[in-house]
Coordinates of C-alpha atoms in Angstrom, one line a residue:
Chain A
M1 CA 0.0 -0.2 0.1
S2 CA 1.4 3.6 -1.2
F3 CA 2.4 5.7 2.3
T4 CA -1.2 8.0 1.5
A5 CA -3.6 5.3 1.1
A6 CA -2.0 3.9 4.6
L7 CA -2.2 7.1 6.4
T8 CA -5.8 7.6 5.1
A9 CA -6.8 4.0 5.9
A10 CA -4.8 4.5 9.6
A11 CA -6.3 7.8 9.7
A12 CA -10.2 6.1 10.0
A13 CA -9.1 3.2 12.0
V14 CA -7.8 5.3 15.1
E15 CA -10.5 8.1 14.3
D16 CA -13.2 5.1 14.7
H17 CA -11.5 3.9 17.9
L18 CA -11.5 6.5 19.4
M19 CA -15.6 7.5 18.8
A20 CA -16.3 4.1 19.8
T21 CA -14.1 4.9 23.1
L22 CA -16.2 8.4 24.3
Q23 CA -19.9 7.2 22.8
A24 CA -20.6 5.3 25.7
R25 CA -19.8 8.2 28.4
A26 CA -21.8 11.1 29.5
D27 CA -23.7 13.7 27.3
V28 CA -21.9 16.8 28.8
P29 CA -20.0 19.2 27.2
V30 CA -16.4 18.0 28.0
V31 CA -17.1 14.7 26.5
H32 CA -18.1 16.4 23.2
A33 CA -15.6 18.4 23.2
M34 CA -13.1 15.8 23.9
R35 CA -14.8 14.6 20.3
Y36 CA -14.5 17.8 18.6
A37 CA -10.6 17.9 19.5
L38 CA -10.3 14.2 18.5
R39 CA -11.5 14.8 15.0
G40 CA -9.1 15.8 12.4
G41 CA -5.5 16.0 11.4
K42 CA -3.0 13.8 9.8
R43 CA -2.9 11.2 12.8
L44 CA 1.0 10.8 11.8
R45 CA 1.6 9.2 15.4
G46 CA -1.5 7.2 15.5
F47 CA 0.3 6.1 11.7
L48 CA 3.5 5.2 12.8
V49 CA 1.9 3.0 16.0
L50 CA 0.3 1.3 13.3
E51 CA 3.4 0.6 11.2
S52 CA 5.9 0.2 13.2
A53 CA 3.9 -2.6 15.0
A54 CA 3.1 -3.9 11.4
M55 CA 6.6 -4.5 10.5
H56 CA 7.5 -6.8 14.0
G57 CA 4.0 -8.8 12.9
V58 CA 1.9 -7.3 15.4
A59 CA -2.2 -7.7 14.2
R60 CA -3.2 -4.0 13.4
A61 CA -6.3 -4.7 15.9
D62 CA -3.6 -5.4 18.9
A63 CA -1.7 -2.4 17.8
M64 CA -5.0 -0.5 18.0
P65 CA -4.8 1.3 21.3
A66 CA -1.8 2.5 21.4
A67 CA -2.1 4.4 18.2
A68 CA -5.7 6.0 19.8
A69 CA -3.8 6.7 22.8
I70 CA -0.7 9.0 21.0
E71 CA -3.7 10.7 18.6
A72 CA -5.7 11.9 22.1
L73 CA -1.9 12.3 23.8
H74 CA -1.2 15.2 20.9
A75 CA -5.0 16.3 20.7
Y76 CA -4.7 16.6 24.6
S77 CA -2.0 18.8 23.7
L78 CA -3.1 20.7 21.2
V79 CA -5.9 22.2 23.1
H80 CA -3.8 23.4 25.6
D81 CA -2.0 24.7 23.6
D82 CA -3.8 26.8 21.8
L83 CA -5.6 28.5 25.3
P84 CA -5.3 32.3 25.4
C85 CA -2.6 31.9 28.1
M86 CA -0.8 30.1 25.8
D87 CA -0.5 30.1 22.1
D88 CA -3.9 32.1 22.2
D89 CA -5.0 30.2 18.7
A90 CA -8.4 30.6 16.9
L91 CA -8.0 28.5 14.5
R92 CA -6.7 24.7 14.3
R93 CA -7.4 21.5 12.2
G94 CA -9.8 24.6 9.9
Q95 CA -12.2 24.8 12.6
P96 CA -12.3 27.1 15.6
T97 CA -10.0 25.8 18.9
L98 CA -11.5 24.4 21.3
H99 CA -12.0 27.7 24.0
V100 CA -13.5 29.7 21.3
K101 CA -16.7 26.7 20.3
W102 CA -17.4 26.3 23.9
D103 CA -14.8 28.4 26.7
E104 CA -12.2 28.1 28.3
A105 CA -13.0 26.1 31.4
T106 CA -13.8 23.7 28.7
A107 CA -10.5 23.2 26.9
V108 CA -9.3 23.2 29.6
L109 CA -11.5 19.9 31.8
A110 CA -10.9 18.2 27.9
G111 CA -7.8 18.8 27.1
D112 CA -6.9 17.2 30.9
A113 CA -9.3 14.5 30.1
L114 CA -7.8 13.5 27.0
Q115 CA -4.2 12.9 28.9
T116 CA -6.1 10.7 30.8
L117 CA -7.9 8.7 28.1
A118 CA -4.6 8.1 26.4
F119 CA -3.2 6.7 29.4
E120 CA -7.0 4.6 29.8
L121 CA -6.2 3.9 26.6
L122 CA -2.5 2.3 26.8
C123 CA -3.9 -0.3 29.9
D124 CA -5.8 -2.5 26.7
A125 CA -5.4 -5.8 27.3
R126 CA -5.0 -6.3 23.9
L127 CA -1.7 -4.4 23.7
G128 CA 2.2 -6.2 25.0
H129 CA 4.1 -4.6 27.1
R130 CA 2.2 -2.1 28.7
V131 CA 3.5 -0.4 31.1
E132 CA 6.8 0.0 29.4
L133 CA 4.7 2.1 27.0
I134 CA 2.7 3.8 29.5
A135 CA 6.0 4.3 31.3
G136 CA 7.6 5.6 28.3
L137 CA 4.1 7.5 27.0
A138 CA 5.1 9.5 30.9
R139 CA 8.5 10.6 30.0
A140 CA 7.5 11.7 26.3
S141 CA 4.8 13.8 27.4
G142 CA 6.0 15.2 30.5
A143 CA 8.6 18.0 32.6
E144 CA 10.9 16.0 30.7
G145 CA 9.2 15.9 27.3
M146 CA 6.6 17.6 25.8
V147 CA 5.9 19.8 28.7
L148 CA 9.7 21.4 29.0
G149 CA 9.3 21.7 25.2
Q150 CA 6.1 23.6 25.5
A151 CA 8.1 25.7 28.9
L152 CA 11.3 26.4 27.1
D153 CA 8.4 27.5 23.9
I154 CA 7.5 29.7 26.7
A155 CA 9.8 31.3 28.2
A156 CA 12.2 31.6 24.5
E157 CA 9.2 34.6 23.8
T158 CA 10.0 36.4 26.2
A159 CA 13.8 35.8 26.7
A160 CA 16.8 38.9 26.1
R161 CA 17.5 36.9 23.2
P162 CA 16.3 35.4 20.5
L163 CA 17.7 30.3 21.5
T164 CA 20.5 29.4 19.3
L165 CA 20.4 26.4 16.8
E166 CA 21.3 24.2 19.7
E167 CA 18.6 25.2 22.1
I168 CA 16.2 25.6 19.6
I169 CA 17.2 21.6 18.6
T170 CA 16.8 20.8 22.6
L171 CA 13.7 22.6 22.7
Q172 CA 11.9 20.6 20.0
A173 CA 13.1 17.3 20.2
G174 CA 10.7 17.9 23.6
K175 CA 8.2 19.8 21.8
T176 CA 7.4 17.4 18.9
G177 CA 10.4 14.7 19.0
A178 CA 9.5 13.0 22.1
L179 CA 6.0 12.0 21.4
I180 CA 7.2 11.0 17.5
S181 CA 10.2 8.8 19.3
W182 CA 7.5 7.1 21.2
A183 CA 5.0 6.7 18.3
A184 CA 7.5 5.6 15.6
T185 CA 8.9 3.2 18.9
A186 CA 5.8 1.5 19.7
G187 CA 5.8 -1.3 17.4
A188 CA 9.0 -3.1 18.6
V189 CA 8.1 -2.4 22.3
M190 CA 4.6 -4.1 22.4
A191 CA 6.7 -6.9 20.0
G192 CA 9.8 -7.0 22.5
A193 CA 11.9 -5.6 19.5
D194 CA 14.7 -3.6 19.9
T195 CA 14.1 0.3 19.8
G196 CA 17.9 1.3 18.4
P197 CA 16.8 1.6 14.7
L198 CA 13.5 2.8 14.5
S199 CA 14.4 5.4 17.5
R200 CA 17.5 6.8 15.3
Y201 CA 14.7 7.0 12.2
A202 CA 12.1 8.8 15.0
Q203 CA 15.0 11.5 16.0
A204 CA 16.2 12.4 12.2
L205 CA 12.7 12.1 11.3
G206 CA 11.2 14.6 14.4
L207 CA 13.9 17.2 13.6
A208 CA 13.0 17.8 10.2
F209 CA 9.3 17.5 11.3
Q210 CA 10.0 21.1 12.6
I211 CA 12.0 22.3 10.3
A212 CA 9.1 21.1 8.1
D213 CA 7.2 23.6 10.4
D214 CA 9.1 26.8 10.4
V215 CA 9.4 26.0 6.7
L216 CA 5.5 26.2 5.9
D217 CA 5.6 29.1 8.6
V218 CA 6.8 31.3 6.1
T219 CA 6.3 29.8 2.7
G220 CA 2.9 27.9 3.8
D221 CA -1.0 28.9 3.1
A222 CA -2.8 29.2 5.7
A223 CA -6.0 28.1 4.3
K224 CA -4.5 25.1 3.4
A225 CA -3.1 24.4 6.9
G226 CA -6.0 25.3 8.6
K227 CA -4.1 27.0 11.1
A228 CA -2.6 30.7 11.4
L229 CA 1.1 31.1 9.9
H230 CA 3.4 33.7 9.8
K231 CA 3.2 34.0 13.7
D232 CA 6.7 33.2 14.1
A233 CA 8.0 35.8 12.4
A234 CA 5.8 38.4 13.6
A235 CA 6.7 37.4 16.8
G236 CA 10.7 38.0 16.4
K237 CA 11.2 34.5 17.2
A238 CA 14.4 32.8 15.8
T239 CA 13.8 29.4 13.9
F240 CA 15.7 26.5 12.3
V241 CA 14.2 29.3 9.2
S242 CA 15.4 32.7 10.7
L243 CA 18.7 30.9 12.2
L244 CA 20.1 28.8 8.8
G245 CA 17.7 30.8 5.9
L246 CA 14.6 29.4 3.8
D247 CA 17.2 27.6 1.7
A248 CA 19.4 25.5 4.1
A249 CA 16.4 24.7 6.6
R250 CA 15.2 22.8 3.5
A251 CA 18.2 20.8 2.7
R252 CA 19.6 20.4 6.4
A253 CA 14.9 18.6 6.4
T254 CA 15.6 16.7 3.1
S255 CA 19.2 15.9 4.9
L256 CA 17.9 13.9 8.0
I257 CA 15.5 12.6 6.1
E258 CA 18.1 10.2 4.7
D259 CA 19.6 9.5 7.9
A260 CA 16.4 8.5 9.1
C261 CA 16.1 6.0 6.1
D262 CA 19.4 4.9 6.4
A263 CA 18.5 4.1 10.6
L264 CA 15.3 1.7 8.9
A265 CA 18.3 -0.7 6.8
P266 CA 18.0 -3.4 8.9
Y267 CA 14.3 -4.1 8.3
G268 CA 14.9 -3.5 4.8
A269 CA 11.4 -3.9 2.1
K270 CA 9.2 -3.6 5.3
A271 CA 10.4 -0.1 5.9
D272 CA 9.2 1.4 2.2
T273 CA 6.4 3.2 3.8
L274 CA 8.5 4.4 6.4
K275 CA 10.6 6.2 4.4
E276 CA 7.9 7.1 2.5
A277 CA 5.8 9.0 5.9
A278 CA 9.9 10.4 6.3
R279 CA 9.5 11.9 2.7
F280 CA 6.0 13.2 3.3
T281 CA 6.7 14.8 6.4
I282 CA 9.2 17.1 5.0
A283 CA 6.9 18.2 1.6
R284 CA 3.5 18.7 3.5
D285 CA 1.8 21.5 2.8
K286 CA -0.2 21.7 6.3
Chain B
M1 CA 0.0 4.5 65.8
S2 CA -2.5 7.0 66.1
F3 CA -4.2 8.2 63.2
T4 CA -2.8 12.3 64.2
A5 CA 0.2 10.4 64.0
A6 CA -0.1 8.1 60.6
L7 CA -1.4 10.8 58.6
T8 CA 1.4 13.4 59.7
A9 CA 4.7 10.4 58.9
A10 CA 2.6 9.3 55.6
A11 CA 2.4 13.2 54.4
A12 CA 6.1 13.7 55.3
A13 CA 6.2 10.5 53.7
V14 CA 4.7 10.9 49.9
E15 CA 6.5 14.6 50.1
D16 CA 10.1 13.5 50.4
H17 CA 8.9 10.6 47.7
L18 CA 7.5 13.7 45.6
M19 CA 10.3 15.9 46.2
A20 CA 13.2 13.5 45.4
T21 CA 11.2 12.6 41.8
L22 CA 11.9 15.7 41.0
Q23 CA 15.1 16.6 42.1
A24 CA 16.9 15.7 38.6
R25 CA 14.6 17.5 36.7
A26 CA 15.0 20.5 34.4
D27 CA 15.8 23.3 35.9
V28 CA 13.1 25.2 34.7
P29 CA 10.0 27.1 36.3
V30 CA 7.4 24.7 35.0
V31 CA 9.0 22.3 37.6
H32 CA 9.4 24.5 40.1
A33 CA 5.9 25.2 40.0
M34 CA 5.4 21.2 39.8
R35 CA 7.0 21.0 43.4
Y36 CA 5.2 24.6 45.0
A37 CA 1.9 22.8 44.0
L38 CA 2.9 19.5 45.5
R39 CA 3.9 21.2 49.1
G40 CA 2.0 20.5 52.2
G41 CA -2.0 19.6 52.0
K42 CA -3.7 16.4 54.2
R43 CA -2.3 14.1 51.9
L44 CA -5.3 12.3 53.0
R45 CA -5.1 10.7 49.8
G46 CA -1.5 9.1 49.9
F47 CA -2.4 8.5 53.6
L48 CA -5.7 5.2 52.1
V49 CA -3.8 4.3 50.0
L50 CA -0.4 3.9 52.5
E51 CA -2.8 2.5 54.7
S52 CA -4.8 -0.3 53.0
A53 CA -1.8 -1.2 51.6
A54 CA -0.2 -1.9 54.8
M55 CA -3.3 -3.7 56.4
H56 CA -2.5 -6.0 52.9
G57 CA 1.0 -6.5 54.2
V58 CA 2.7 -4.4 51.2
A59 CA 5.6 -3.0 52.7
R60 CA 5.5 0.8 53.0
A61 CA 8.3 1.5 49.9
D62 CA 6.7 -0.9 47.8
A63 CA 2.8 0.9 48.3
M64 CA 5.1 4.7 48.3
P65 CA 5.2 5.3 44.0
A66 CA 1.2 4.5 44.9
A67 CA 0.3 7.3 47.0
A68 CA 2.9 9.6 45.2
A69 CA 0.6 9.4 41.9
I70 CA -2.2 9.8 43.7
E71 CA -1.0 13.3 45.6
A72 CA 0.5 14.3 41.8
L73 CA -2.9 13.8 40.6
H74 CA -4.9 15.4 42.9
A75 CA -2.5 18.2 43.2
Y76 CA -2.9 18.4 39.2
S77 CA -6.6 18.7 39.9
L78 CA -6.3 21.8 42.5
V79 CA -3.7 23.7 40.1
H80 CA -6.7 23.4 37.0
D81 CA -9.6 24.4 39.4
D82 CA -8.7 27.2 40.7
L83 CA -7.1 28.7 37.2
P84 CA -9.1 31.7 36.2
C85 CA -11.5 30.5 33.9
M86 CA -12.2 27.5 36.8
D87 CA -12.4 28.6 40.7
D88 CA -10.5 31.4 40.4
D89 CA -8.9 31.4 43.4
A90 CA -5.7 33.1 44.8
L91 CA -5.5 31.4 48.0
R92 CA -4.6 27.3 48.3
R93 CA -3.4 25.4 51.7
G94 CA -2.7 29.5 52.9
Q95 CA -0.3 30.3 49.9
P96 CA -0.6 31.6 46.4
T97 CA -2.1 29.9 43.9
L98 CA 0.4 28.6 41.0
H99 CA -0.9 30.7 38.5
V100 CA -1.2 33.9 40.7
K101 CA 2.6 33.2 42.1
W102 CA 3.7 32.9 38.1
D103 CA 1.3 32.6 35.6
E104 CA -1.1 30.4 33.8
A105 CA 0.3 29.3 31.4
T106 CA 2.8 27.8 34.0
A107 CA -0.3 26.9 35.9
V108 CA -1.9 24.4 32.7
L109 CA 1.4 23.5 32.2
A110 CA 2.3 22.1 35.4
G111 CA -1.3 21.0 36.3
D112 CA -0.6 18.7 33.5
A113 CA 2.7 17.4 33.8
L114 CA 1.5 16.5 37.5
Q115 CA -1.2 14.2 35.4
T116 CA 1.7 13.0 33.5
L117 CA 3.7 12.5 36.9
A118 CA 0.9 10.6 38.4
F119 CA 1.1 7.8 35.9
E120 CA 4.6 8.0 35.7
L121 CA 5.0 6.8 39.2
L122 CA 2.7 4.5 38.2
C123 CA 4.8 3.0 36.1
D124 CA 7.5 1.6 39.3
A125 CA 8.5 -1.3 39.2
R126 CA 8.0 -1.6 43.4
L127 CA 4.3 -1.9 42.7
G128 CA 1.7 -4.5 42.9
H129 CA -0.8 -4.9 39.9
R130 CA 0.9 -1.8 37.3
V131 CA -1.9 -1.9 34.8
E132 CA -5.0 -2.1 37.5
L133 CA -3.8 0.7 39.4
I134 CA -2.9 2.6 36.4
A135 CA -6.9 1.6 34.3
G136 CA -7.9 2.7 38.0
L137 CA -6.6 6.1 38.4
A138 CA -7.6 7.0 34.2
R139 CA -10.9 5.3 35.1
A140 CA -11.3 7.9 38.0
S141 CA -9.6 11.0 37.1
G142 CA -11.1 11.2 33.5
A143 CA -14.5 11.9 32.1
E144 CA -16.6 9.4 33.6
G145 CA -15.1 10.2 36.8
M146 CA -13.1 12.9 38.7
V147 CA -13.3 16.0 35.2
L148 CA -17.6 14.3 34.6
G149 CA -17.8 16.1 38.6
Q150 CA -16.0 18.9 37.7
A151 CA -18.0 19.4 34.4
L152 CA -21.2 19.1 35.8
D153 CA -20.0 21.5 38.8
I154 CA -19.3 24.0 36.6
A155 CA -22.7 23.6 34.3
A156 CA -24.3 24.1 37.8
E157 CA -22.6 27.8 38.1
T158 CA -25.3 28.3 34.8
A159 CA -28.1 25.7 35.3
A160 CA -31.2 27.6 35.9
R161 CA -32.6 25.9 38.7
P162 CA -30.4 24.1 41.2
L163 CA -29.6 20.3 41.7
T164 CA -30.9 18.1 43.8
L165 CA -29.4 16.1 46.3
E166 CA -29.1 13.2 44.5
E167 CA -27.4 14.9 41.3
I168 CA -25.3 16.2 43.8
I169 CA -24.4 13.0 45.3
T170 CA -23.9 12.4 41.6
L171 CA -21.3 15.6 40.9
Q172 CA -19.4 14.9 44.2
A173 CA -18.9 11.0 43.9
G174 CA -17.3 12.1 40.5
K175 CA -15.6 15.2 41.9
T176 CA -13.1 14.0 44.8
G177 CA -15.2 10.8 45.4
A178 CA -13.5 8.5 42.7
L179 CA -9.9 9.5 43.7
I180 CA -11.2 8.4 47.0
S181 CA -12.5 5.0 46.2
W182 CA -9.3 4.3 43.9
A183 CA -7.0 5.0 46.9
A184 CA -9.2 3.5 49.4
T185 CA -8.9 0.5 47.1
A186 CA -5.6 0.8 46.7
G187 CA -3.8 -1.7 48.9
A188 CA -5.6 -4.5 47.8
V189 CA -5.3 -3.8 44.0
M190 CA -1.9 -3.9 44.8
A191 CA -2.5 -7.4 47.1
G192 CA -4.9 -8.8 44.5
A193 CA -7.6 -9.1 47.2
D194 CA -10.7 -8.1 47.1
T195 CA -12.3 -4.4 47.1
G196 CA -15.6 -5.0 48.9
P197 CA -15.4 -3.6 51.6
L198 CA -12.3 -0.5 51.0
S199 CA -14.6 0.2 48.3
R200 CA -18.1 0.7 50.6
Y201 CA -15.8 2.0 53.1
A202 CA -14.3 4.6 50.8
Q203 CA -17.9 5.9 49.0
A204 CA -19.5 6.2 52.2
L205 CA -16.5 8.3 53.5
G206 CA -16.2 10.1 50.4
L207 CA -19.6 11.1 50.4
A208 CA -19.0 12.7 53.8
F209 CA -16.2 14.2 53.4
Q210 CA -18.3 16.5 50.8
I211 CA -20.6 17.1 53.1
A212 CA -18.1 18.0 55.6
D213 CA -16.6 20.8 52.9
D214 CA -20.0 21.7 52.3
V215 CA -20.7 22.1 56.5
L216 CA -17.3 24.0 56.6
D217 CA -18.0 26.5 54.0
V218 CA -20.6 28.1 55.8
T219 CA -18.9 27.2 59.4
G220 CA -15.4 27.2 58.8
D221 CA -12.3 29.7 59.2
A222 CA -10.8 30.8 55.5
A223 CA -7.9 31.4 57.8
K224 CA -7.5 27.6 59.0
A225 CA -8.8 26.5 56.1
G226 CA -5.5 27.9 54.1
K227 CA -8.4 28.8 51.4
A228 CA -11.6 31.5 50.3
L229 CA -14.5 30.2 52.1
H230 CA -18.4 31.0 52.1
K231 CA -17.7 31.2 48.2
D232 CA -20.8 28.2 47.5
A233 CA -23.5 30.4 49.7
A234 CA -22.8 33.9 47.7
A235 CA -22.8 31.9 44.0
G236 CA -25.9 30.7 45.6
K237 CA -25.1 27.3 44.8
A238 CA -27.0 24.0 46.4
T239 CA -25.0 22.8 48.6
F240 CA -25.8 19.4 51.6
V241 CA -25.7 22.4 54.5
S242 CA -28.5 24.6 51.3
L243 CA -30.8 21.4 50.8
L244 CA -30.6 19.2 54.0
G245 CA -29.7 22.1 56.9
L246 CA -26.7 22.4 58.9
D247 CA -28.0 20.0 61.8
A248 CA -29.6 17.0 58.8
A249 CA -26.3 17.6 57.1
R250 CA -23.8 16.9 60.1
A251 CA -26.4 13.9 60.9
R252 CA -25.8 12.9 57.1
A253 CA -22.3 12.9 57.3
T254 CA -22.3 11.6 61.2
S255 CA -24.8 8.7 59.8
L256 CA -22.0 7.9 56.8
I257 CA -19.4 7.4 58.3
E258 CA -21.0 5.1 60.9
D259 CA -22.1 2.5 57.4
A260 CA -18.1 3.2 56.9
C261 CA -16.7 2.2 59.6
D262 CA -18.9 -0.7 59.5
A263 CA -18.1 -1.8 56.2
L264 CA -14.0 -2.6 57.4
A265 CA -15.7 -4.9 59.3
P266 CA -14.0 -8.1 57.9
Y267 CA -10.8 -6.4 59.1
G268 CA -10.7 -6.4 62.6
A269 CA -8.4 -4.3 64.5
K270 CA -6.0 -3.5 61.7
A271 CA -8.6 -1.0 60.6
D272 CA -8.6 0.7 63.1
T273 CA -7.0 3.2 62.2
L274 CA -9.1 4.1 58.8
K275 CA -11.8 4.2 60.9
E276 CA -9.8 7.0 63.3
A277 CA -9.3 8.4 59.3
A278 CA -12.9 8.7 59.1
R279 CA -13.8 10.4 61.9
F280 CA -11.2 13.2 61.7
T281 CA -12.6 13.8 57.9
I282 CA -16.3 15.2 59.1
A283 CA -14.3 16.8 62.6
R284 CA -11.2 18.9 61.0
D285 CA -10.5 22.3 59.7
K286 CA -9.6 22.7 57.3

């Protein structure tokens, strides 16, 4: 299956799993808001879980709760990131953000419950090595991972000097890299296999992903992206593009994608779809 | 050991465990804010974990990560509950709330990371039956537990009519009851024992605890409580006191504490400290 077809199929299956999980819950605004936050998106993280699982012979249904979990975790981070006291964004995935459609209290609570849902999903008996998956997701998303990246990002906005390249790499490793690494290695973890090659793949991919995001912020079309763009330059923030220039940033991303693909050599042709996924991350328009 | 001595000892040990866990983390404001949020408090939930574990022969050190986890989860809920868009409280445990001392973004992120920390702590290899503990905490704190209770509480503020007694009982079962139940049954869960008696104890205790909170909101001293009081009456919210009257509310709490103690009959004298804890919850002044 081509990468695009695989991504679309994964996105639909992950969304089905999430909606089925939430269907039986209470009929209150916070649950409606959770469903809303879980709709749409590229589902790249969920796809990475399902694909890395398939590469290790794990049946799709047995990996699905982990794919749903990482998307719930990612959705929580977006809902809280969009809050007025954080990035103050009104548009996400082409729709009003959650605090715009409901209110701030509902956005805080829905985000909180989406994080909880992620850990609940990882307790599904179909998953192998559940405690390792849970511990890994906690490390990747907490104060040493994603939240650290977000905190560094906020600190950068009021810092006396723009960040250096090294500082931006640390920031992104937390903010987006840690969850991407968890997703890409999840298949190996649940199969009890060596996570080394997928970990190297994910590290290069995560950095390339963030560089591509910075490029997109400068060159992209807000209508296609479904979110506000050109925010970083307006805020005077250092980005990979401001530090390296547009051409060098693109070249760096391309070289990282080559590194990512090389890391998958041990898997041979089984890794073709993940390689295509890596190339997609720097060619996307949203 | 008397209950008061046991609670004080448990509080100190739980705080040590939490501070040791956070000591190695990054030197960023969000981690300082997490430590701040984890200081002080009665630690009743952590105590319930340690005491129910002791009743099942689980060594204190082997239960400690679960006691720390429930206190981290509870601290996250307080930090987010105090936010301007939620209860908008400036004082907690006698100190400025987190968004007052830092800012709203730090409070959102620190709360998020405290929730994550709770699940990370439950992955500690010293704990027995970790997945059951994690799944239980997720159910107790998510959109069918604590968050549901908080959402119902917020909805009540703008509802056309005050809540009925039955609706308040449902609300509190989520908002405070679910976490208290998790804590009180944790010892049985980690020992692989029957959770029935402790579950019945916790249900009665949780309801009595909330009634006592409502009584305290009317009769208490804000300086001793370390938080704002008389908020419910000012907001015209239905409470156990507004619905039952002060005397009947107190009588109901006393009768629930008797039920809670009766439920522990199978444990004999081993449950004496938990029985004392139950009596304390309705006699406290904070």
